Tab-separated table of N, CA and C in Angstrom:
chain	number	residue	atom	x	y	z
A	1	MET	N	-53.540	-9.316	0.211
A	1	MET	CA	-51.708	-9.904	0.251
A	1	MET	C	-51.750	-10.500	1.985
A	2	HIS	N	-51.092	-11.292	1.858
A	2	HIS	CA	-50.771	-12.392	3.028
A	2	HIS	C	-50.219	-11.311	4.134
A	3	HIS	N	-50.268	-11.395	5.486
A	3	HIS	CA	-50.085	-10.883	6.367
A	3	HIS	C	-48.707	-10.981	6.168
A	4	SER	N	-48.044	-11.679	6.707
A	4	SER	CA	-46.555	-11.524	6.329
A	4	SER	C	-45.449	-10.502	5.388
A	5	ILE	N	-46.276	-10.833	4.132
A	5	ILE	CA	-45.516	-9.869	2.748
A	5	ILE	C	-46.308	-8.783	3.123
A	6	GLN	N	-47.288	-8.437	3.572
A	6	GLN	CA	-47.753	-6.952	4.185
A	6	GLN	C	-46.257	-6.319	4.965
A	7	LEU	N	-45.936	-7.324	6.190
A	7	LEU	CA	-44.746	-6.857	7.201
A	7	LEU	C	-43.929	-6.547	6.501
A	8	VAL	N	-43.341	-7.268	5.517
A	8	VAL	CA	-42.076	-7.036	5.141
A	8	VAL	C	-42.216	-6.003	4.015
A	9	LEU	N	-43.510	-6.039	3.391
A	9	LEU	CA	-43.201	-4.298	2.972
A	9	LEU	C	-43.088	-3.518	3.633
A	10	LEU	N	-43.910	-3.365	4.940
A	10	LEU	CA	-44.045	-2.265	5.656
A	10	LEU	C	-42.432	-2.064	6.114
A	11	SER	N	-41.974	-3.097	6.503
A	11	SER	CA	-41.098	-3.100	7.279
A	11	SER	C	-39.516	-2.375	6.370
A	12	LEU	N	-39.770	-2.758	4.509
A	12	LEU	CA	-38.612	-2.180	4.019
A	12	LEU	C	-38.732	-0.961	3.577
A	13	ALA	N	-40.163	-0.541	3.480
A	13	ALA	CA	-40.247	0.879	3.187
A	13	ALA	C	-40.041	1.599	4.790
A	14	LEU	N	-40.021	1.476	5.463
A	14	LEU	CA	-39.859	2.234	6.872
A	14	LEU	C	-38.118	2.260	6.806
A	15	PHE	N	-37.335	1.179	6.468
A	15	PHE	CA	-35.971	0.947	6.496
A	15	PHE	C	-35.571	2.190	5.039
A	16	PHE	N	-36.094	2.505	4.211
A	16	PHE	CA	-35.913	3.218	3.176
A	16	PHE	C	-36.235	4.250	3.656
A	17	ALA	N	-36.984	4.516	3.957
A	17	ALA	CA	-37.550	6.278	4.380
A	17	ALA	C	-36.915	7.195	4.718
A	18	GLY	N	-36.018	7.107	5.652
A	18	GLY	CA	-34.797	7.983	5.885
A	18	GLY	C	-33.935	7.694	6.241
A	19	PRO	N	-32.741	8.248	6.475
A	19	PRO	CA	-30.795	7.965	7.150
A	19	PRO	C	-30.594	6.976	7.560
A	20	ALA	N	-29.906	5.936	7.601
A	20	ALA	CA	-30.135	5.318	8.390
A	20	ALA	C	-29.577	4.941	9.369
A	21	THR	N	-27.992	5.689	9.975
A	21	THR	CA	-28.281	6.242	10.900
A	21	THR	C	-29.546	6.792	11.903
A	22	ALA	N	-29.904	7.440	11.652
A	22	ALA	CA	-31.416	8.209	11.901
A	22	ALA	C	-32.217	7.188	12.753
A	23	GLN	N	-32.398	6.204	11.807
A	23	GLN	CA	-33.080	5.639	12.221
A	23	GLN	C	-32.804	4.380	13.221
A	24	SER	N	-31.723	3.809	13.191
A	24	SER	CA	-30.337	2.890	13.563
A	24	SER	C	-29.668	3.531	14.900
A	25	GLY	N	-29.518	4.518	15.152
A	25	GLY	CA	-28.654	4.865	16.417
A	25	GLY	C	-28.836	5.905	17.253
A	26	ASP	N	-28.591	5.917	18.389
A	26	ASP	CA	-29.095	6.569	19.370
A	26	ASP	C	-27.725	7.617	19.823
A	27	VAL	N	-28.041	8.680	19.253
A	27	VAL	CA	-26.492	9.683	19.479
A	27	VAL	C	-26.381	9.759	21.254
A	28	ALA	N	-27.204	9.807	21.648
A	28	ALA	CA	-26.277	9.732	23.632
A	28	ALA	C	-25.645	8.928	23.233
A	29	GLU	N	-26.966	7.548	23.496
A	29	GLU	CA	-25.738	6.202	23.264
A	29	GLU	C	-24.381	5.946	22.743
A	30	GLY	N	-24.449	6.398	21.837
A	30	GLY	CA	-22.772	7.181	20.807
A	30	GLY	C	-22.071	7.702	21.625
A	31	GLN	N	-22.266	8.534	22.238
A	31	GLN	CA	-21.485	9.180	22.599
A	31	GLN	C	-20.945	8.825	24.099
A	32	ALA	N	-22.079	8.317	24.771
A	32	ALA	CA	-20.945	7.413	26.370
A	32	ALA	C	-20.237	6.459	25.833
A	33	LEU	N	-20.678	5.432	24.591
A	33	LEU	CA	-19.759	4.493	24.549
A	33	LEU	C	-18.374	5.019	23.534
A	34	PHE	N	-18.580	6.063	23.129
A	34	PHE	CA	-16.986	6.578	22.575
A	34	PHE	C	-16.494	7.379	23.605
A	35	GLN	N	-17.220	7.578	25.277
A	35	GLN	CA	-16.089	8.352	26.084
A	35	GLN	C	-15.690	7.224	26.649
A	36	THR	N	-16.100	6.166	26.510
A	36	THR	CA	-15.950	4.379	27.483
A	36	THR	C	-14.589	3.771	26.830
A	37	TYR	N	-14.869	3.226	25.754
A	37	TYR	CA	-14.157	2.745	24.613
A	37	TYR	C	-13.087	3.708	23.603
A	38	CYS	N	-13.865	5.250	23.415
A	38	CYS	CA	-12.886	5.298	22.585
A	38	CYS	C	-12.199	6.742	22.936
A	39	ALA	N	-12.851	7.578	23.782
A	39	ALA	CA	-11.781	8.353	24.421
A	39	ALA	C	-10.257	8.264	25.010
A	40	THR	N	-9.718	7.296	25.244
A	40	THR	CA	-8.883	7.097	26.223
A	40	THR	C	-7.476	7.499	24.596
A	41	CYS	N	-7.572	6.816	23.287
A	41	CYS	CA	-6.870	7.385	22.582
A	41	CYS	C	-7.441	8.363	21.466
A	42	HIS	N	-8.421	8.309	21.617
A	42	HIS	CA	-9.468	9.516	20.737
A	42	HIS	C	-9.857	10.763	21.300
A	43	GLY	N	-9.478	10.665	22.886
A	43	GLY	CA	-9.855	12.102	23.223
A	43	GLY	C	-10.973	12.408	23.366
A	44	ASN	N	-11.607	13.102	24.173
A	44	ASN	CA	-12.990	13.006	24.920
A	44	ASN	C	-13.882	13.890	23.748
A	45	GLN	N	-13.177	15.035	23.180
A	45	GLN	CA	-13.646	15.879	22.074
A	45	GLN	C	-13.349	15.167	20.741
A	46	ALA	N	-12.823	13.935	20.740
A	46	ALA	CA	-12.255	12.777	19.229
A	46	ALA	C	-11.987	13.910	18.493
A	47	ARG	N	-10.724	14.587	19.206
A	47	ARG	CA	-9.817	15.339	18.199
A	47	ARG	C	-8.936	14.552	17.805
A	48	GLY	N	-8.381	13.350	18.420
A	48	GLY	CA	-7.136	12.724	18.404
A	48	GLY	C	-6.185	13.339	19.556
A	49	ASP	N	-6.503	13.560	20.293
A	49	ASP	CA	-5.573	13.893	21.897
A	49	ASP	C	-6.005	13.300	23.015
A	50	GLY	N	-6.159	12.212	23.018
A	50	GLY	CA	-6.677	11.188	24.639
A	50	GLY	C	-5.333	11.152	25.287
A	51	PRO	N	-5.648	10.680	26.022
A	51	PRO	CA	-4.325	10.465	27.163
A	51	PRO	C	-2.846	9.524	26.459
A	52	THR	N	-3.418	8.577	25.630
A	52	THR	CA	-2.414	7.506	25.223
A	52	THR	C	-2.013	7.766	23.901
A	53	ALA	N	-2.694	8.942	23.509
A	53	ALA	CA	-2.416	9.534	21.786
A	53	ALA	C	-0.371	9.642	21.369
A	54	GLU	N	-0.394	10.544	22.503
A	54	GLU	CA	1.426	10.521	22.496
A	54	GLU	C	2.054	9.483	22.704
A	55	MET	N	2.080	7.915	22.786
A	55	MET	CA	2.644	7.233	23.150
A	55	MET	C	2.421	6.492	21.704
A	56	MET	N	1.561	7.160	20.838
A	56	MET	CA	1.166	5.764	20.210
A	56	MET	C	1.803	5.935	18.699
A	57	VAL	N	2.530	5.150	17.833
A	57	VAL	CA	3.270	5.725	17.071
A	57	VAL	C	2.896	6.717	15.936
A	58	ILE	N	1.729	6.107	15.014
A	58	ILE	CA	0.888	6.663	14.369
A	58	ILE	C	-0.387	7.198	15.379
A	59	ASN	N	-0.575	8.658	15.748
A	59	ASN	CA	-1.405	9.635	16.521
A	59	ASN	C	-2.457	9.212	15.730
A	60	PRO	N	-3.876	9.105	16.516
A	60	PRO	CA	-4.980	9.056	16.300
A	60	PRO	C	-5.437	9.938	15.425
A	61	PRO	N	-6.303	9.812	14.632
A	61	PRO	CA	-6.809	11.373	14.170
A	61	PRO	C	-7.896	11.826	14.586
A	62	ASP	N	-8.101	13.325	13.744
A	62	ASP	CA	-9.386	13.788	14.361
A	62	ASP	C	-11.104	13.461	13.804
A	63	LEU	N	-11.543	12.988	15.065
A	63	LEU	CA	-12.247	12.177	14.146
A	63	LEU	C	-13.237	13.360	14.205
A	64	THR	N	-13.483	14.806	14.510
A	64	THR	CA	-14.434	15.854	14.090
A	64	THR	C	-14.405	16.134	12.395
A	65	GLN	N	-12.740	15.706	11.645
A	65	GLN	CA	-12.676	16.081	10.631
A	65	GLN	C	-13.166	14.929	9.699
A	66	LEU	N	-14.145	13.712	10.185
A	66	LEU	CA	-14.138	12.728	9.020
A	66	LEU	C	-14.426	13.241	7.534
A	67	ALA	N	-15.954	13.886	7.477
A	67	ALA	CA	-16.429	14.417	6.416
A	67	ALA	C	-15.545	15.133	5.438
A	68	ALA	N	-15.000	16.282	5.952
A	68	ALA	CA	-13.675	17.400	5.424
A	68	ALA	C	-13.075	16.585	4.938
A	69	MET	N	-12.754	15.726	5.502
A	69	MET	CA	-11.398	14.477	4.596
A	69	MET	C	-12.348	13.787	3.435
A	70	HIS	N	-13.436	13.670	3.352
A	70	HIS	CA	-14.370	12.643	2.577
A	70	HIS	C	-14.800	13.844	1.589
A	71	ASP	N	-14.296	14.612	1.545
A	71	ASP	CA	-15.579	15.615	0.136
A	71	ASP	C	-16.953	16.190	0.950
A	72	GLY	N	-16.885	16.167	2.516
A	72	GLY	CA	-17.747	16.608	3.090
A	72	GLY	C	-18.831	15.732	3.413
A	73	GLU	N	-19.015	14.387	3.231
A	73	GLU	CA	-19.599	13.293	3.148
A	73	GLU	C	-18.994	12.532	4.280
A	74	PHE	N	-19.827	12.412	5.559
A	74	PHE	CA	-19.418	11.686	6.229
A	74	PHE	C	-19.356	10.179	5.456
A	75	PRO	N	-18.389	9.578	6.178
A	75	PRO	CA	-18.248	8.199	5.275
A	75	PRO	C	-18.587	7.073	5.922
A	76	VAL	N	-19.584	6.546	6.348
A	76	VAL	CA	-20.294	5.715	7.555
A	76	VAL	C	-19.820	4.133	6.373
A	77	LEU	N	-19.072	4.140	5.910
A	77	LEU	CA	-18.951	2.951	5.628
A	77	LEU	C	-17.724	2.409	6.185
A	78	TRP	N	-17.207	3.273	5.374
A	78	TRP	CA	-15.389	3.930	5.413
A	78	TRP	C	-15.187	3.717	7.217
A	79	VAL	N	-16.060	4.523	7.444
A	79	VAL	CA	-15.519	4.421	9.449
A	79	VAL	C	-16.554	2.269	9.817
A	80	ALA	N	-17.651	2.518	9.727
A	80	ALA	CA	-17.819	1.244	10.029
A	80	ALA	C	-17.104	0.037	9.606
A	81	ARG	N	-16.660	-0.140	8.801
A	81	ARG	CA	-15.233	-1.223	8.544
A	81	ARG	C	-13.886	-1.157	9.286
A	82	ARG	N	-14.139	-0.013	9.851
A	82	ARG	CA	-12.338	0.293	10.358
A	82	ARG	C	-13.361	0.015	11.597
A	83	ILE	N	-13.750	-0.190	12.080
A	83	ILE	CA	-14.535	0.017	13.878
A	83	ILE	C	-14.455	-1.171	14.224
A	84	ASP	N	-15.760	-1.951	12.895
A	84	ASP	CA	-15.974	-3.426	13.311
A	84	ASP	C	-14.627	-4.783	12.408
A	85	GLY	N	-13.582	-4.145	12.042
A	85	GLY	CA	-12.879	-4.925	11.976
A	85	GLY	C	-12.711	-5.568	10.396
A	86	ARG	N	-13.810	-5.303	10.075
A	86	ARG	CA	-13.743	-5.282	8.290
A	86	ARG	C	-12.711	-5.146	7.479
A	87	ASP	N	-12.340	-4.138	7.815
A	87	ASP	CA	-10.949	-3.483	7.740
A	87	ASP	C	-10.280	-3.234	8.481
A	88	LEU	N	-8.667	-3.714	8.559
A	88	LEU	CA	-7.540	-3.720	9.771
A	88	LEU	C	-6.990	-2.447	9.359
A	89	ILE	N	-6.980	-1.280	10.421
A	89	ILE	CA	-5.986	-0.474	10.866
A	89	ILE	C	-4.265	-0.835	10.808
A	90	PRO	N	-3.866	-0.419	10.400
A	90	PRO	CA	-2.131	-0.006	10.316
A	90	PRO	C	-1.726	0.171	11.580
A	91	SER	N	-2.212	0.998	12.074
A	91	SER	CA	-1.073	1.084	13.453
A	91	SER	C	-1.861	0.794	14.904
A	92	HIS	N	-3.053	-0.458	14.283
A	92	HIS	CA	-3.849	-1.243	15.709
A	92	HIS	C	-2.949	-2.484	15.439
A	93	GLY	N	-2.486	-2.843	14.041
A	93	GLY	CA	-1.903	-4.219	13.739
A	93	GLY	C	-3.647	-5.378	13.951
A	94	LEU	N	-4.328	-5.050	14.780
A	94	LEU	CA	-5.251	-5.209	14.911
A	94	LEU	C	-6.994	-5.060	14.465
A	95	PRO	N	-7.543	-6.047	14.321
A	95	PRO	CA	-9.197	-5.123	14.291
A	95	PRO	C	-9.453	-4.046	15.097
A	96	MET	N	-10.253	-2.885	15.178
A	96	MET	CA	-10.298	-1.406	15.943
A	96	MET	C	-12.123	-2.237	16.624
A	97	PRO	N	-12.423	-2.107	17.909
A	97	PRO	CA	-11.770	-1.437	18.261
A	97	PRO	C	-10.892	-2.732	19.473
A	98	ILE	N	-9.597	-2.531	19.819
A	98	ILE	CA	-8.943	-3.720	20.221
A	98	ILE	C	-8.858	-4.282	21.646
A	99	PHE	N	-9.657	-4.026	22.328
A	99	PHE	CA	-10.890	-4.548	23.566
A	99	PHE	C	-11.653	-5.241	23.552
A	100	GLY	N	-11.685	-5.885	22.031
A	100	GLY	CA	-12.316	-7.096	22.244
A	100	GLY	C	-13.773	-7.059	21.252
A	101	SER	N	-14.556	-7.649	21.747
A	101	SER	CA	-16.089	-7.734	21.127
A	101	SER	C	-16.764	-7.039	21.243
A	102	PHE	N	-16.473	-6.220	21.940
A	102	PHE	CA	-18.439	-5.544	22.392
A	102	PHE	C	-18.973	-4.705	21.499
A	103	PHE	N	-18.488	-4.138	20.373
A	103	PHE	CA	-19.362	-3.294	19.247
A	103	PHE	C	-19.892	-4.890	18.610
A	104	GLU	N	-20.041	-6.354	18.917
A	104	GLU	CA	-20.663	-7.254	18.389
A	104	GLU	C	-22.317	-7.369	19.432
A	105	GLY	N	-23.275	-7.975	18.383
A	105	GLY	CA	-24.364	-7.958	19.310
A	105	GLY	C	-25.567	-7.557	17.860
A	106	THR	N	-27.128	-7.908	18.760
A	106	THR	CA	-27.845	-7.712	17.909
A	106	THR	C	-27.446	-6.640	16.710
A	107	ASP	N	-27.714	-7.107	14.991
A	107	ASP	CA	-27.438	-6.405	13.713
A	107	ASP	C	-28.558	-5.293	13.650
A	108	VAL	N	-28.195	-4.243	13.145
A	108	VAL	CA	-29.072	-3.829	12.721
A	108	VAL	C	-28.820	-3.545	11.705
A	109	PRO	N	-29.397	-2.560	10.404
A	109	PRO	CA	-28.977	-1.835	9.341
A	109	PRO	C	-29.569	-0.681	8.941
A	110	ILE	N	-28.115	-0.267	8.433
A	110	ILE	CA	-27.962	1.286	8.255
A	110	ILE	C	-27.541	1.075	6.847
A	111	LYS	N	-27.617	2.427	6.128
A	111	LYS	CA	-27.413	2.308	4.298
A	111	LYS	C	-26.242	3.104	4.288
A	112	VAL	N	-25.556	2.812	3.123
A	112	VAL	CA	-24.739	3.237	2.708
A	112	VAL	C	-24.314	3.998	1.957
A	113	PRO	N	-23.799	4.999	1.761
A	113	PRO	CA	-24.166	5.702	0.328
A	113	PRO	C	-24.954	5.126	-1.075
A	114	THR	N	-23.999	3.939	-1.422
A	114	THR	CA	-25.057	3.772	-2.324
A	114	THR	C	-26.796	3.248	-2.357
A	115	GLY	N	-27.127	3.216	-0.979
A	115	GLY	CA	-28.538	3.092	-0.928
A	115	GLY	C	-28.523	1.540	-0.294
A	116	GLN	N	-27.717	0.768	-0.148
A	116	GLN	CA	-27.472	-0.520	0.032
A	116	GLN	C	-27.586	-0.524	1.737
A	117	PRO	N	-28.329	-1.649	2.168
A	117	PRO	CA	-28.427	-1.342	3.429
A	117	PRO	C	-27.006	-2.361	4.043
A	118	MET	N	-26.357	-2.131	5.027
A	118	MET	CA	-24.702	-2.573	5.653
A	118	MET	C	-25.700	-3.236	7.016
A	119	MET	N	-25.002	-4.580	7.485
A	119	MET	CA	-25.772	-4.939	8.783
A	119	MET	C	-24.691	-4.476	9.704
A	120	VAL	N	-24.707	-3.571	10.973
A	120	VAL	CA	-23.906	-3.652	11.976
A	120	VAL	C	-24.383	-3.810	13.238
A	121	SER	N	-23.729	-3.838	13.851
A	121	SER	CA	-24.392	-4.344	15.223
A	121	SER	C	-24.822	-2.621	16.341
A	122	GLN	N	-25.523	-2.925	17.109
A	122	GLN	CA	-26.432	-1.898	17.369
A	122	GLN	C	-25.393	-0.556	18.250
A	123	PRO	N	-24.545	-0.831	19.095
A	123	PRO	CA	-23.463	-0.268	19.374
A	123	PRO	C	-22.858	0.380	18.382
A	124	LEU	N	-23.131	-0.224	17.673
A	124	LEU	CA	-21.384	0.504	16.242
A	124	LEU	C	-22.421	1.072	15.531
A	125	ALA	N	-24.203	1.378	15.158
A	125	ALA	CA	-24.796	2.423	14.794
A	125	ALA	C	-25.227	2.925	15.725
A	126	ASP	N	-24.874	2.935	17.114
A	126	ASP	CA	-24.978	4.490	18.229
A	126	ASP	C	-23.878	5.178	17.950
A	127	LEU	N	-22.894	4.670	17.774
A	127	LEU	CA	-20.728	5.117	17.872
A	127	LEU	C	-21.313	6.147	16.422
A	128	LEU	N	-21.733	5.141	15.537
A	128	LEU	CA	-21.215	5.337	14.276
A	128	LEU	C	-22.413	6.984	13.855
A	129	VAL	N	-24.013	6.978	14.410
A	129	VAL	CA	-24.318	8.341	14.461
A	129	VAL	C	-24.057	9.260	14.917
A	130	TRP	N	-23.049	9.227	16.238
A	130	TRP	CA	-22.769	10.445	17.236
A	130	TRP	C	-21.429	10.904	16.260
A	131	LEU	N	-20.416	10.073	15.551
A	131	LEU	CA	-19.506	10.850	15.079
A	131	LEU	C	-20.239	11.518	14.066
A	132	GLU	N	-21.226	11.017	13.546
A	132	GLU	CA	-21.465	11.721	12.183
A	132	GLU	C	-21.954	13.599	12.601
A	133	SER	N	-22.741	12.957	13.811
A	133	SER	CA	-23.233	14.278	14.926
A	133	SER	C	-21.964	15.371	15.050
A	134	ILE	N	-20.977	15.053	15.085
A	134	ILE	CA	-20.043	15.617	15.895
A	134	ILE	C	-19.240	16.568	14.379
A	135	GLN	N	-19.076	15.998	13.134
A	135	GLN	CA	-18.624	16.198	12.721
A	135	GLN	C	-18.498	18.008	11.891
A	136	GLU	N	-17.116	18.752	11.975
A	136	GLU	CA	-17.398	20.016	11.374
A	136	GLU	C	-17.294	20.528	10.410
């Protein structure tokens, strides 16, 4: 078998071997990103009680309850699409995060519930894996 074909097959095997967020994201980095970019609205513990939450027309949700609100499964696709701006968030009026393009960058694949890969930036993959880790 040609060397490049072997490399592609090995890469695909590694990608589909396990949960995408575990392969693509770093929990500690995700937590640090959350504290820097998200805690002002969502709170240090991601419970929707950040210092600016009371000034918002629509309060930020308790992000520790995302899985509970979606039949016990962390809604990785739903969350990723809201953070990266593919889905607009009415309370923001703009794509989230409203502070700009920080969550752009080198793309990595994550696996969505259908088993299909979705490309997201590395910072977003880190944030997703941290958010998944805090579900109650």
